[in-house]
PDB file of C-alpha atoms in Angstrom:
ATOM      1  CA  MET A   1      67.876  53.607  58.550  1.00  0.00           C
ATOM      2  CA  LYS A   2      68.859  56.538  56.674  1.00  0.00           C
ATOM      3  CA  THR A   3      70.920  59.189  58.229  1.00  0.00           C
ATOM      4  CA  ASP A   4      72.691  62.544  57.262  1.00  0.00           C
ATOM      5  CA  LYS A   5      75.657  61.790  59.597  1.00  0.00           C
ATOM      6  CA  LYS A   6      78.773  60.124  58.103  1.00  0.00           C
ATOM      7  CA  LEU A   7      80.517  56.960  59.656  1.00  0.00           C
ATOM      8  CA  LEU A   8      84.398  58.507  60.067  1.00  0.00           C
ATOM      9  CA  SER A   9      87.348  56.272  60.037  1.00  0.00           C
ATOM     10  CA  PRO A  10      90.164  56.711  62.905  1.00  0.00           C
ATOM     11  CA  LEU A  11      92.511  58.813  60.410  1.00  0.00           C
ATOM     12  CA  GLU A  12      89.453  61.298  60.042  1.00  0.00           C
ATOM     13  CA  VAL A  13      89.000  61.456  63.737  1.00  0.00           C
ATOM     14  CA  ALA A  14      92.498  62.238  64.181  1.00  0.00           C
ATOM     15  CA  GLU A  15      92.501  65.144  61.587  1.00  0.00           C
ATOM     16  CA  ILE A  16      89.332  66.537  63.605  1.00  0.00           C
ATOM     17  CA  LEU A  17      90.630  66.258  66.964  1.00  0.00           C
ATOM     18  CA  SER A  18      94.189  67.480  65.877  1.00  0.00           C
ATOM     19  CA  ILE A  19      95.812  64.368  67.275  1.00  0.00           C
ATOM     20  CA  SER A  20      97.701  60.994  65.890  1.00  0.00           C
ATOM     21  CA  LYS A  21      95.662  58.144  64.593  1.00  0.00           C
ATOM     22  CA  LYS A  22      97.531  56.112  67.337  1.00  0.00           C
ATOM     23  CA  THR A  23      95.905  58.200  70.008  1.00  0.00           C
ATOM     24  CA  VAL A  24      92.412  57.733  68.442  1.00  0.00           C
ATOM     25  CA  TYR A  25      92.908  54.168  69.149  1.00  0.00           C
ATOM     26  CA  GLU A  26      94.123  54.625  72.696  1.00  0.00           C
ATOM     27  CA  ILE A  27      90.681  56.803  73.256  1.00  0.00           C
ATOM     28  CA  ILE A  28      88.711  53.695  71.769  1.00  0.00           C
ATOM     29  CA  LYS A  29      90.737  51.430  73.786  1.00  0.00           C
ATOM     30  CA  ARG A  30      89.846  53.223  77.330  1.00  0.00           C
ATOM     31  CA  ASN A  31      86.132  53.465  75.948  1.00  0.00           C
ATOM     32  CA  GLU A  32      86.294  57.130  75.900  1.00  0.00           C
ATOM     33  CA  LEU A  33      85.141  56.967  72.194  1.00  0.00           C
ATOM     34  CA  LYS A  34      82.804  54.742  71.079  1.00  0.00           C
ATOM     35  CA  ALA A  35      83.563  52.549  67.830  1.00  0.00           C
ATOM     36  CA  PHE A  36      82.298  49.660  65.858  1.00  0.00           C
ATOM     37  CA  LYS A  37      83.792  47.651  63.263  1.00  0.00           C
ATOM     38  CA  VAL A  38      82.878  47.412  59.450  1.00  0.00           C
ATOM     39  CA  GLY A  39      84.359  44.272  58.475  1.00  0.00           C
ATOM     40  CA  ASN A  40      87.726  44.409  59.927  1.00  0.00           C
ATOM     41  CA  LYS A  41      88.038  48.172  60.264  1.00  0.00           C
ATOM     42  CA  PHE A  42      86.993  50.778  62.963  1.00  0.00           C
ATOM     43  CA  ARG A  43      84.507  53.242  62.349  1.00  0.00           C
ATOM     44  CA  ILE A  44      83.023  56.011  64.252  1.00  0.00           C
ATOM     45  CA  ASP A  45      79.641  57.708  64.118  1.00  0.00           C
ATOM     46  CA  GLN A  46      80.019  61.591  63.986  1.00  0.00           C
ATOM     47  CA  ASP A  47      77.523  61.866  66.858  1.00  0.00           C
ATOM     48  CA  GLU A  48      79.861  59.780  68.640  1.00  0.00           C
ATOM     49  CA  VAL A  49      82.612  62.458  67.729  1.00  0.00           C
ATOM     50  CA  GLU A  50      80.883  65.605  68.483  1.00  0.00           C
ATOM     51  CA  ARG A  51      79.827  63.915  71.794  1.00  0.00           C
ATOM     52  CA  TYR A  52      83.401  63.198  72.776  1.00  0.00           C
ATOM     53  CA  ILE A  53      84.412  67.046  71.924  1.00  0.00           C
ATOM     54  CA  GLY A  54      81.359  68.292  73.712  1.00  0.00           C
ATOM     55  CA  LYS A  55      82.634  66.183  77.057  1.00  0.00           C
ATOM     56  CA  LYS A  56      86.261  67.253  76.379  1.00  0.00           C
ATOM     57  CA  ASP A  57      85.186  71.169  76.276  1.00  0.00           C
ATOM     58  CA  ASP A  58      82.950  70.518  79.559  1.00  0.00           C
ATOM     59  CA  SER A  59      86.231  68.604  81.330  1.00  0.00           C
ATOM     60  CA  GLN A  60      88.504  71.528  80.296  1.00  0.00           C
ATOM     61  CA  ILE A  61      86.072  74.169  81.696  1.00  0.00           C
ATOM     62  CA  ASP A  62      86.100  72.196  84.956  1.00  0.00           C
ATOM     63  CA  ASN A  63      89.751  71.779  85.025  1.00  0.00           C
ATOM     64  CA  ASP A  64      90.206  75.625  84.207  1.00  0.00           C
ATOM     65  CA  LEU A  65      87.900  76.405  86.689  1.00  0.00           C
ATOM     66  CA  LYS A  66      89.767  73.976  89.599  1.00  0.00           C
ATOM     67  CA  GLU A  67      92.952  75.816  88.674  1.00  0.00           C
ATOM     68  CA  LYS A  68      91.388  78.897  89.035  1.00  0.00           C
ATOM     69  CA  GLN A  69      90.222  78.133  92.379  1.00  0.00           C
ATOM     70  CA  SER A  70      93.356  76.600  93.256  1.00  0.00           C
ATOM     71  CA  ARG A  71      95.484  79.857  92.160  1.00  0.00           C
ATOM     72  CA  GLU A  72      92.733  81.776  94.250  1.00  0.00           C
ATOM     73  CA  THR A  73      93.583  79.483  97.429  1.00  0.00           C
ATOM     74  CA  VAL A  74      97.125  79.791  97.187  1.00  0.00           C
ATOM     75  CA  LEU A  75      97.080  83.622  96.950  1.00  0.00           C
ATOM     76  CA  GLU A  76      94.537  83.830  99.741  1.00  0.00           C
ATOM     77  CA  GLU A  77      96.904  81.470 101.831  1.00  0.00           C
ATOM     78  CA  LYS A  78     100.007  83.594 100.927  1.00  0.00           C
ATOM     79  CA  ASN A  79      98.004  86.843 102.070  1.00  0.00           C
ATOM     80  CA  ILE A  80      97.150  85.313 105.238  1.00  0.00           C
ATOM     81  CA  LEU A  81     100.757  84.249 105.703  1.00  0.00           C
ATOM     82  CA  ASN A  82     102.212  87.512 104.461  1.00  0.00           C
ATOM     83  CA  LYS A  83      99.767  89.120 107.412  1.00  0.00           C
ATOM     84  CA  ILE A  84     100.880  87.083 110.002  1.00  0.00           C
ATOM     85  CA  TYR A  85     104.598  87.940 109.207  1.00  0.00           C
ATOM     86  CA  ARG A  86     104.014  91.444 109.180  1.00  0.00           C
ATOM     87  CA  ASN A  87     102.169  91.208 112.419  1.00  0.00           C
ATOM     88  CA  TYR A  88     105.142  88.984 113.584  1.00  0.00           C
ATOM     89  CA  ILE A  89     107.916  91.915 112.817  1.00  0.00           C
ATOM     90  CA  ASP A  90     106.003  94.792 114.025  1.00  0.00           C
ATOM     91  CA  ASN A  91     108.332  96.854 116.062  1.00  0.00           C
ATOM     92  CA  LYS A  92     111.062  94.652 115.409  1.00  0.00           C
ATOM     93  CA  ILE A  93     114.012  94.878 112.855  1.00  0.00           C
ATOM     94  CA  VAL A  94     114.924  92.184 110.606  1.00  0.00           C
ATOM     95  CA  ILE A  95     118.591  91.787 109.412  1.00  0.00           C
ATOM     96  CA  CYS A  96     118.910  89.563 106.092  1.00  0.00           C
ATOM     97  CA  GLY A  97     122.347  88.024 105.254  1.00  0.00           C
ATOM     98  CA  GLN A  98     124.111  84.827 105.489  1.00  0.00           C
ATOM     99  CA  ASP A  99     127.650  85.823 107.161  1.00  0.00           C
ATOM    100  CA  VAL A 100     128.151  85.130 110.609  1.00  0.00           C
ATOM    101  CA  ILE A 101     129.297  88.727 111.238  1.00  0.00           C
ATOM    102  CA  LEU A 102     125.636  89.738 111.257  1.00  0.00           C
ATOM    103  CA  ASP A 103     124.641  87.255 114.081  1.00  0.00           C
ATOM    104  CA  ILE A 104     127.034  89.423 115.936  1.00  0.00           C
ATOM    105  CA  LEU A 105     125.760  92.608 114.742  1.00  0.00           C
ATOM    106  CA  ALA A 106     122.046  91.375 115.948  1.00  0.00           C
ATOM    107  CA  LYS A 107     123.601  90.111 119.261  1.00  0.00           C
ATOM    108  CA  TYR A 108     124.975  93.821 119.927  1.00  0.00           C
ATOM    109  CA  MET A 109     121.522  95.610 118.885  1.00  0.00           C
ATOM    110  CA  ASN A 110     119.524  93.175 121.183  1.00  0.00           C
ATOM    111  CA  ARG A 111     121.603  94.409 124.104  1.00  0.00           C
ATOM    112  CA  TYR A 112     119.290  97.347 124.131  1.00  0.00           C
ATOM    113  CA  LYS A 113     115.953  96.734 125.776  1.00  0.00           C
ATOM    114  CA  ASP A 114     114.365  99.906 125.195  1.00  0.00           C
ATOM    115  CA  GLU A 115     113.709  99.222 121.520  1.00  0.00           C
ATOM    116  CA  GLY A 116     112.223  96.209 119.508  1.00  0.00           C
ATOM    117  CA  LYS A 117     113.967  92.780 119.133  1.00  0.00           C
ATOM    118  CA  VAL A 118     116.403  92.297 116.023  1.00  0.00           C
ATOM    119  CA  LEU A 119     115.680  89.450 114.193  1.00  0.00           C
ATOM    120  CA  ARG A 120     117.789  87.350 111.768  1.00  0.00           C
ATOM    121  CA  LEU A 121     116.887  86.028 107.950  1.00  0.00           C
ATOM    122  CA  TYR A 122     119.546  84.092 106.029  1.00  0.00           C
ATOM    123  CA  ASP A 123     118.866  84.702 102.342  1.00  0.00           C
ATOM    124  CA  ASN A 124     121.162  85.591  99.557  1.00  0.00           C
ATOM    125  CA  SER A 125     121.898  89.134  98.018  1.00  0.00           C
ATOM    126  CA  PHE A 126     119.727  89.513  95.507  1.00  0.00           C
ATOM    127  CA  ASN A 127     116.623  88.130  97.611  1.00  0.00           C
ATOM    128  CA  GLY A 128     117.707  90.082 100.324  1.00  0.00           C
ATOM    129  CA  LEU A 129     117.242  93.563  98.317  1.00  0.00           C
ATOM    130  CA  CYS A 130     114.038  92.152  97.248  1.00  0.00           C
ATOM    131  CA  ALA A 131     112.727  91.647 100.747  1.00  0.00           C
ATOM    132  CA  LEU A 132     113.998  95.264 101.450  1.00  0.00           C
ATOM    133  CA  TYR A 133     112.053  96.495  98.626  1.00  0.00           C
ATOM    134  CA  ASN A 134     108.915  94.645  99.815  1.00  0.00           C
ATOM    135  CA  ASP A 135     109.503  95.880 103.507  1.00  0.00           C
ATOM    136  CA  ASP A 136     109.809  92.319 104.480  1.00  0.00           C
ATOM    137  CA  VAL A 137     113.141  93.159 106.269  1.00  0.00           C
ATOM    138  CA  HIS A 138     114.678  96.070 107.315  1.00  0.00           C
ATOM    139  CA  VAL A 139     118.371  95.785 106.615  1.00  0.00           C
ATOM    140  CA  THR A 140     119.927  93.475 104.093  1.00  0.00           C
ATOM    141  CA  ALA A 141     123.579  92.902 103.205  1.00  0.00           C
ATOM    142  CA  SER A 142     124.996  92.498  99.822  1.00  0.00           C
ATOM    143  CA  HIS A 143     128.133  91.610  97.708  1.00  0.00           C
ATOM    144  CA  ILE A 144     126.808  92.304  94.163  1.00  0.00           C
ATOM    145  CA  TRP A 145     129.444  93.331  91.817  1.00  0.00           C
ATOM    146  CA  ASN A 146     128.515  95.364  88.781  1.00  0.00           C
ATOM    147  CA  CYS A 147     131.496  94.655  86.066  1.00  0.00           C
ATOM    148  CA  ASP A 148     130.748  97.151  84.096  1.00  0.00           C
ATOM    149  CA  LEU A 149     131.531  99.887  86.673  1.00  0.00           C
ATOM    150  CA  ASP A 150     133.616  97.751  88.807  1.00  0.00           C
ATOM    151  CA  GLU A 151     131.538  98.612  91.581  1.00  0.00           C
ATOM    152  CA  TYR A 152     129.755  96.937  94.411  1.00  0.00           C
ATOM    153  CA  ASN A 153     126.232  96.909  95.765  1.00  0.00           C
ATOM    154  CA  ALA A 154     125.190 100.568  95.395  1.00  0.00           C
ATOM    155  CA  ASP A 155     124.209 100.836  91.610  1.00  0.00           C
ATOM    156  CA  PHE A 156     122.399  97.540  91.603  1.00  0.00           C
ATOM    157  CA  ALA A 157     120.541  97.968  94.889  1.00  0.00           C
ATOM    158  CA  SER A 158     119.513 101.456  93.428  1.00  0.00           C
ATOM    159  CA  ARG A 159     117.967  99.769  90.739  1.00  0.00           C
ATOM    160  CA  VAL A 160     116.589  96.862  92.466  1.00  0.00           C
ATOM    161  CA  LEU A 161     114.682  99.590  95.230  1.00  0.00           C
ATOM    162  CA  ILE A 162     113.812 101.712  92.036  1.00  0.00           C
ATOM    163  CA  GLY A 163     112.362 104.899  93.164  1.00  0.00           C
ATOM    164  CA  THR A 164     113.431 104.332  96.906  1.00  0.00           C
ATOM    165  CA  PRO A 165     116.244 106.600  98.507  1.00  0.00           C
ATOM    166  CA  ILE A 166     118.560 103.951 100.207  1.00  0.00           C
ATOM    167  CA  THR A 167     121.846 103.917 102.267  1.00  0.00           C
ATOM    168  CA  VAL A 168     125.068 102.051 101.798  1.00  0.00           C
ATOM    169  CA  VAL A 169     127.417 101.283 104.794  1.00  0.00           C
ATOM    170  CA  THR A 170     130.397  99.147 104.336  1.00  0.00           C
ATOM    171  CA  LEU A 171     130.540  95.898 106.819  1.00  0.00           C
ATOM    172  CA  CYS A 172     133.889  94.684 105.668  1.00  0.00           C
ATOM    173  CA  HIS A 173     136.313  93.514 102.325  1.00  0.00           C
ATOM    174  CA  ARG A 174     136.709  89.726 101.659  1.00  0.00           C
ATOM    175  CA  MET A 175     138.389  87.829  99.279  1.00  0.00           C
ATOM    176  CA  GLN A 176     136.435  85.628  96.891  1.00  0.00           C
ATOM    177  CA  GLY A 177     138.293  82.897  95.239  1.00  0.00           C
ATOM    178  CA  PHE A 178     138.051  79.234  93.748  1.00  0.00           C
ATOM    179  CA  TYR A 179     138.052  76.401  96.119  1.00  0.00           C
ATOM    180  CA  VAL A 180     140.027  73.441  94.477  1.00  0.00           C
ATOM    181  CA  LEU A 181     141.166  70.080  95.359  1.00  0.00           C
ATOM    182  CA  LYS A 182     144.487  69.889  97.463  1.00  0.00           C
ATOM    183  CA  GLY A 183     147.280  70.504  95.222  1.00  0.00           C
ATOM    184  CA  ASN A 184     145.257  71.831  92.491  1.00  0.00           C
ATOM    185  CA  PRO A 185     145.207  68.987  90.162  1.00  0.00           C
ATOM    186  CA  LYS A 186     143.164  70.498  87.250  1.00  0.00           C
ATOM    187  CA  MET A 187     145.869  73.572  87.151  1.00  0.00           C
ATOM    188  CA  ILE A 188     143.102  76.035  87.872  1.00  0.00           C
ATOM    189  CA  THR A 189     144.438  79.841  87.479  1.00  0.00           C
ATOM    190  CA  GLY A 190     141.761  82.161  86.616  1.00  0.00           C
ATOM    191  CA  TRP A 191     138.155  82.508  84.791  1.00  0.00           C
ATOM    192  CA  ALA A 192     139.328  80.960  81.497  1.00  0.00           C
ATOM    193  CA  SER A 193     140.635  77.935  83.122  1.00  0.00           C
ATOM    194  CA  LEU A 194     136.723  77.003  83.953  1.00  0.00           C
ATOM    195  CA  ALA A 195     136.484  76.350  80.075  1.00  0.00           C
ATOM    196  CA  LYS A 196     139.724  75.329  79.391  1.00  0.00           C
ATOM    197  CA  ARG A 197     140.834  72.838  81.864  1.00  0.00           C
ATOM    198  CA  LYS A 198     137.703  70.409  81.318  1.00  0.00           C
ATOM    199  CA  ALA A 199     137.057  71.127  85.378  1.00  0.00           C
ATOM    200  CA  ARG A 200     133.840  70.292  86.640  1.00  0.00           C
ATOM    201  CA  ILE A 201     132.387  73.193  88.699  1.00  0.00           C
ATOM    202  CA  ILE A 202     129.641  73.456  91.514  1.00  0.00           C
ATOM    203  CA  ASN A 203     127.818  76.567  91.010  1.00  0.00           C
ATOM    204  CA  ARG A 204     125.847  78.641  93.714  1.00  0.00           C
ATOM    205  CA  GLU A 205     122.372  79.423  93.610  1.00  0.00           C
ATOM    206  CA  LEU A 206     120.989  82.395  91.493  1.00  0.00           C
ATOM    207  CA  GLY A 207     120.947  85.714  93.795  1.00  0.00           C
ATOM    208  CA  SER A 208     123.771  84.699  95.584  1.00  0.00           C
ATOM    209  CA  GLY A 209     126.979  87.422  95.313  1.00  0.00           C
ATOM    210  CA  SER A 210     129.407  84.540  94.201  1.00  0.00           C
ATOM    211  CA  ARG A 211     127.062  83.313  91.459  1.00  0.00           C
ATOM    212  CA  ILE A 212     126.631  86.993  90.412  1.00  0.00           C
ATOM    213  CA  LEU A 213     130.489  87.445  90.459  1.00  0.00           C
ATOM    214  CA  LEU A 214     130.707  84.347  88.351  1.00  0.00           C
ATOM    215  CA  ASP A 215     128.300  85.232  85.886  1.00  0.00           C
ATOM    216  CA  GLN A 216     129.705  88.770  85.440  1.00  0.00           C
ATOM    217  CA  SER A 217     133.292  87.299  85.104  1.00  0.00           C
ATOM    218  CA  ILE A 218     132.328  85.228  82.397  1.00  0.00           C
ATOM    219  CA  ARG A 219     130.468  87.979  80.764  1.00  0.00           C
ATOM    220  CA  LYS A 220     133.431  90.209  80.962  1.00  0.00           C
ATOM    221  CA  TYR A 221     135.961  87.599  79.616  1.00  0.00           C
ATOM    222  CA  ASN A 222     133.498  86.285  76.988  1.00  0.00           C
ATOM    223  CA  ILE A 223     133.465  82.660  78.138  1.00  0.00           C
ATOM    224  CA  ASP A 224     130.447  80.854  77.047  1.00  0.00           C
ATOM    225  CA  LYS A 225     128.561  79.326  80.038  1.00  0.00           C
ATOM    226  CA  ASN A 226     127.760  76.114  78.064  1.00  0.00           C
ATOM    227  CA  MET A 227     131.532  75.117  77.592  1.00  0.00           C
ATOM    228  CA  ILE A 228     131.904  75.124  81.697  1.00  0.00           C
ATOM    229  CA  ILE A 229     130.977  71.796  82.893  1.00  0.00           C
ATOM    230  CA  GLY A 230     128.452  71.798  85.970  1.00  0.00           C
ATOM    231  CA  TYR A 231     127.459  75.297  85.389  1.00  0.00           C
ATOM    232  CA  SER A 232     123.832  74.441  85.886  1.00  0.00           C
ATOM    233  CA  ASP A 233     124.472  72.302  88.892  1.00  0.00           C
ATOM    234  CA  TYR A 234     124.041  74.302  92.015  1.00  0.00           C
ATOM    235  CA  VAL A 235     123.830  74.443  95.915  1.00  0.00           C
ATOM    236  CA  ASN A 236     122.655  76.915  98.459  1.00  0.00           C
ATOM    237  CA  SER A 237     125.578  77.512 100.424  1.00  0.00           C
ATOM    238  CA  ALA A 238     129.689  77.888 100.336  1.00  0.00           C
ATOM    239  CA  GLY A 239     129.801  75.151 102.963  1.00  0.00           C
ATOM    240  CA  GLU A 240     128.082  72.925 100.359  1.00  0.00           C
ATOM    241  CA  VAL A 241     130.449  73.788  97.673  1.00  0.00           C
ATOM    242  CA  VAL A 242     133.261  73.043  99.659  1.00  0.00           C
ATOM    243  CA  ASN A 243     131.792  69.661 100.681  1.00  0.00           C
ATOM    244  CA  ARG A 244     131.370  68.966  97.183  1.00  0.00           C
ATOM    245  CA  ILE A 245     134.933  69.604  96.188  1.00  0.00           C
ATOM    246  CA  ARG A 246     136.124  67.564  99.129  1.00  0.00           C
ATOM    247  CA  MET A 247     133.972  64.450  98.102  1.00  0.00           C
ATOM    248  CA  GLY A 248     135.281  64.709  94.593  1.00  0.00           C
ATOM    249  CA  GLN A 249     131.987  65.433  93.332  1.00  0.00           C
ATOM    250  CA  ALA A 250     133.294  68.501  91.640  1.00  0.00           C
ATOM    251  CA  ASP A 251     136.488  70.286  90.701  1.00  0.00           C
ATOM    252  CA  VAL A 252     135.859  73.806  91.467  1.00  0.00           C
ATOM    253  CA  GLY A 253     133.728  76.136  93.251  1.00  0.00           C
ATOM    254  CA  ILE A 254     133.503  79.999  94.501  1.00  0.00           C
ATOM    255  CA  GLY A 255     133.545  81.248  97.641  1.00  0.00           C
ATOM    256  CA  LEU A 256     135.534  82.676 100.886  1.00  0.00           C
ATOM    257  CA  LYS A 257     138.515  81.084 102.327  1.00  0.00           C
ATOM    258  CA  CYS A 258     137.073  81.389 105.355  1.00  0.00           C
ATOM    259  CA  ASP A 259     134.456  78.709 104.573  1.00  0.00           C
ATOM    260  CA  ILE A 260     137.074  76.053 104.058  1.00  0.00           C
ATOM    261  CA  ASN A 261     136.257  73.614 106.991  1.00  0.00           C
ATOM    262  CA  CYS A 262     138.838  70.839 105.609  1.00  0.00           C
ATOM    263  CA  PRO A 263     142.139  72.804 104.415  1.00  0.00           C
ATOM    264  CA  GLU A 264     143.926  69.139 104.632  1.00  0.00           C
ATOM    265  CA  LYS A 265     141.626  68.632 101.337  1.00  0.00           C
ATOM    266  CA  VAL A 266     140.670  71.781  99.454  1.00  0.00           C
ATOM    267  CA  ASP A 267     142.645  74.806  98.553  1.00  0.00           C
ATOM    268  CA  PHE A 268     141.917  78.148  98.054  1.00  0.00           C
ATOM    269  CA  ILE A 269     142.904  80.194  94.974  1.00  0.00           C
ATOM    270  CA  PRO A 270     142.446  84.064  95.731  1.00  0.00           C
ATOM    271  CA  LEU A 271     140.663  85.798  92.863  1.00  0.00           C
ATOM    272  CA  HIS A 272     138.481  89.034  93.841  1.00  0.00           C
ATOM    273  CA  GLU A 273     138.497  91.398  96.751  1.00  0.00           C
ATOM    274  CA  GLU A 274     134.671  92.274  97.214  1.00  0.00           C
ATOM    275  CA  ARG A 275     133.171  94.684  99.427  1.00  0.00           C
ATOM    276  CA  TYR A 276     130.379  93.746 101.737  1.00  0.00           C
ATOM    277  CA  ASP A 277     127.677  96.051 102.617  1.00  0.00           C
ATOM    278  CA  LEU A 278     124.759  96.569 104.459  1.00  0.00           C
ATOM    279  CA  ILE A 279     121.958  98.422 102.872  1.00  0.00           C
ATOM    280  CA  PHE A 280     118.831 100.093 104.360  1.00  0.00           C
ATOM    281  CA  LYS A 281     116.086 102.590 103.454  1.00  0.00           C
ATOM    282  CA  SER A 282     117.195 106.282 104.043  1.00  0.00           C
ATOM    283  CA  GLU A 283     113.787 107.135 105.572  1.00  0.00           C
ATOM    284  CA  ASN A 284     115.152 104.829 108.326  1.00  0.00           C
ATOM    285  CA  LEU A 285     118.381 106.880 109.176  1.00  0.00           C
ATOM    286  CA  GLU A 286     116.950 109.000 112.128  1.00  0.00           C
ATOM    287  CA  LYS A 287     115.365 106.158 113.852  1.00  0.00           C
ATOM    288  CA  LEU A 288     116.899 105.285 117.035  1.00  0.00           C
ATOM    289  CA  GLN A 289     117.690 101.636 116.192  1.00  0.00           C
ATOM    290  CA  PHE A 290     119.478 102.661 112.822  1.00  0.00           C
ATOM    291  CA  LYS A 291     121.428 105.140 114.563  1.00  0.00           C
ATOM    292  CA  ARG A 292     122.690 102.657 116.879  1.00  0.00           C
ATOM    293  CA  LEU A 293     123.451 100.124 114.433  1.00  0.00           C
ATOM    294  CA  LEU A 294     125.916 102.798 112.944  1.00  0.00           C
ATOM    295  CA  LYS A 295     127.372 103.388 116.558  1.00  0.00           C
ATOM    296  CA  ILE A 296     127.852  99.614 116.790  1.00  0.00           C
ATOM    297  CA  LEU A 297     129.826  99.413 113.908  1.00  0.00           C
ATOM    298  CA  SER A 298     132.297 101.931 115.188  1.00  0.00           C
ATOM    299  CA  MET A 299     133.029 100.076 118.505  1.00  0.00           C
ATOM    300  CA  ASP A 300     136.261  98.524 118.767  1.00  0.00           C
ATOM    301  CA  GLU A 301     134.628  95.887 120.908  1.00  0.00           C
ATOM    302  CA  PHE A 302     132.578  94.853 118.265  1.00  0.00           C
ATOM    303  CA  LYS A 303     135.173  94.757 115.480  1.00  0.00           C
ATOM    304  CA  ASP A 304     137.238  92.946 117.596  1.00  0.00           C
ATOM    305  CA  GLU A 305     134.741  90.484 117.927  1.00  0.00           C
ATOM    306  CA  CYS A 306     134.226  90.114 114.237  1.00  0.00           C
ATOM    307  CA  VAL A 307     137.791  89.819 113.634  1.00  0.00           C
ATOM    308  CA  SER A 308     138.159  87.240 115.968  1.00  0.00           C
ATOM    309  CA  ILE A 309     135.311  84.946 114.178  1.00  0.00           C
ATOM    310  CA  ARG A 310     135.792  86.081 110.556  1.00  0.00           C
ATOM    311  CA  ASN A 311     139.534  87.584 109.737  1.00  0.00           C
ATOM    312  CA  TYR A 312     138.368  89.881 107.123  1.00  0.00           C
ATOM    313  CA  ASP A 313     139.502  93.807 106.513  1.00  0.00           C
ATOM    314  CA  TYR A 314     137.261  95.851 108.563  1.00  0.00           C
ATOM    315  CA  SER A 315     139.040  99.167 107.955  1.00  0.00           C
ATOM    316  CA  GLU A 316     136.107 100.803 106.399  1.00  0.00           C
ATOM    317  CA  MET A 317     133.527  99.254 108.350  1.00  0.00           C
ATOM    318  CA  GLY A 318     130.714 101.977 109.251  1.00  0.00           C
ATOM    319  CA  ASN A 319     131.631 104.214 106.445  1.00  0.00           C
ATOM    320  CA  ILE A 320     128.598 105.262 104.324  1.00  0.00           C
ATOM    321  CA  VAL A 321     129.373 104.464 100.503  1.00  0.00           C
ATOM    322  CA  LYS A 322     126.265 106.229  99.240  1.00  0.00           C
ATOM    323  CA  LYS A 323     123.313 107.844 100.738  1.00  0.00           C
ATOM    324  CA  PHE A 324     120.362 108.060  97.953  1.00  0.00           C
ATOM    325  CA  GLN A 325     118.100 110.983  99.157  1.00  0.00           C
ATOM    326  CA  LYS A 326     114.781 112.131  97.529  1.00  0.00           C
TER     327      LYS A 326
END
């Protein structure tokens, strides 16, 4: 029977489908493409190739539709969860940050029963600023260093909360440094040691103040992060960093001295004093709860309890660093 359609070799089919010849044989083996032998060689009818292309296109359309429906479902669920969360925090104050002194602050604020309850959210500095921008929290703590300005929090926060007047209030000053094994066997002395001493670091997650301090410092001193062993390995808390050092899974990490829970196994090398601030939108300054927050920061009782838990420098607690107005 005469036909205008030609018989194609696997190589010709591969060129039409923009796949390898080997893949064509695999498709034939899976019975997705019908072929027959002419002598000892496979041949595929052109109609069969066109059928396969049409089937593939239909399948792709189905997959695209399913992906679109999946994205819409996720977005709808996200909107529902967001609405539930917004209803839950209505008439409440959410304070974001990971230091225990924020728990003490929330406890003092919750002594006042005539206002909404104060809740806590535990997240890092960058995520906290984003949450503040999105009105998911009302107050966030931050220790983000700008090495170009040698300044903490205010400039960075004003750029994250673009166009939003904010107030920056000091909580305390803390010392950041290296955690190393007892006796400092890798002879870590400063930032340059990270690349020169072949020491394995355990990093912090993106967005944490400690991670930003590391990234800003290696940029300042022109240290190639690819030369730092373990740079891409990270954990989500200072306690986890200490544990990795203690167990010998890393040689060095970054954090606060107070987070060392095993001083017999881990030493601390002080590096950089940081300022730990509270940040909130300036539009809330005149609200009763925020006035009480500032009042609590000036109370000796509150400072004494903070000192008993975390021996930071509280000499500037309650100082308004920056007040960005409209």
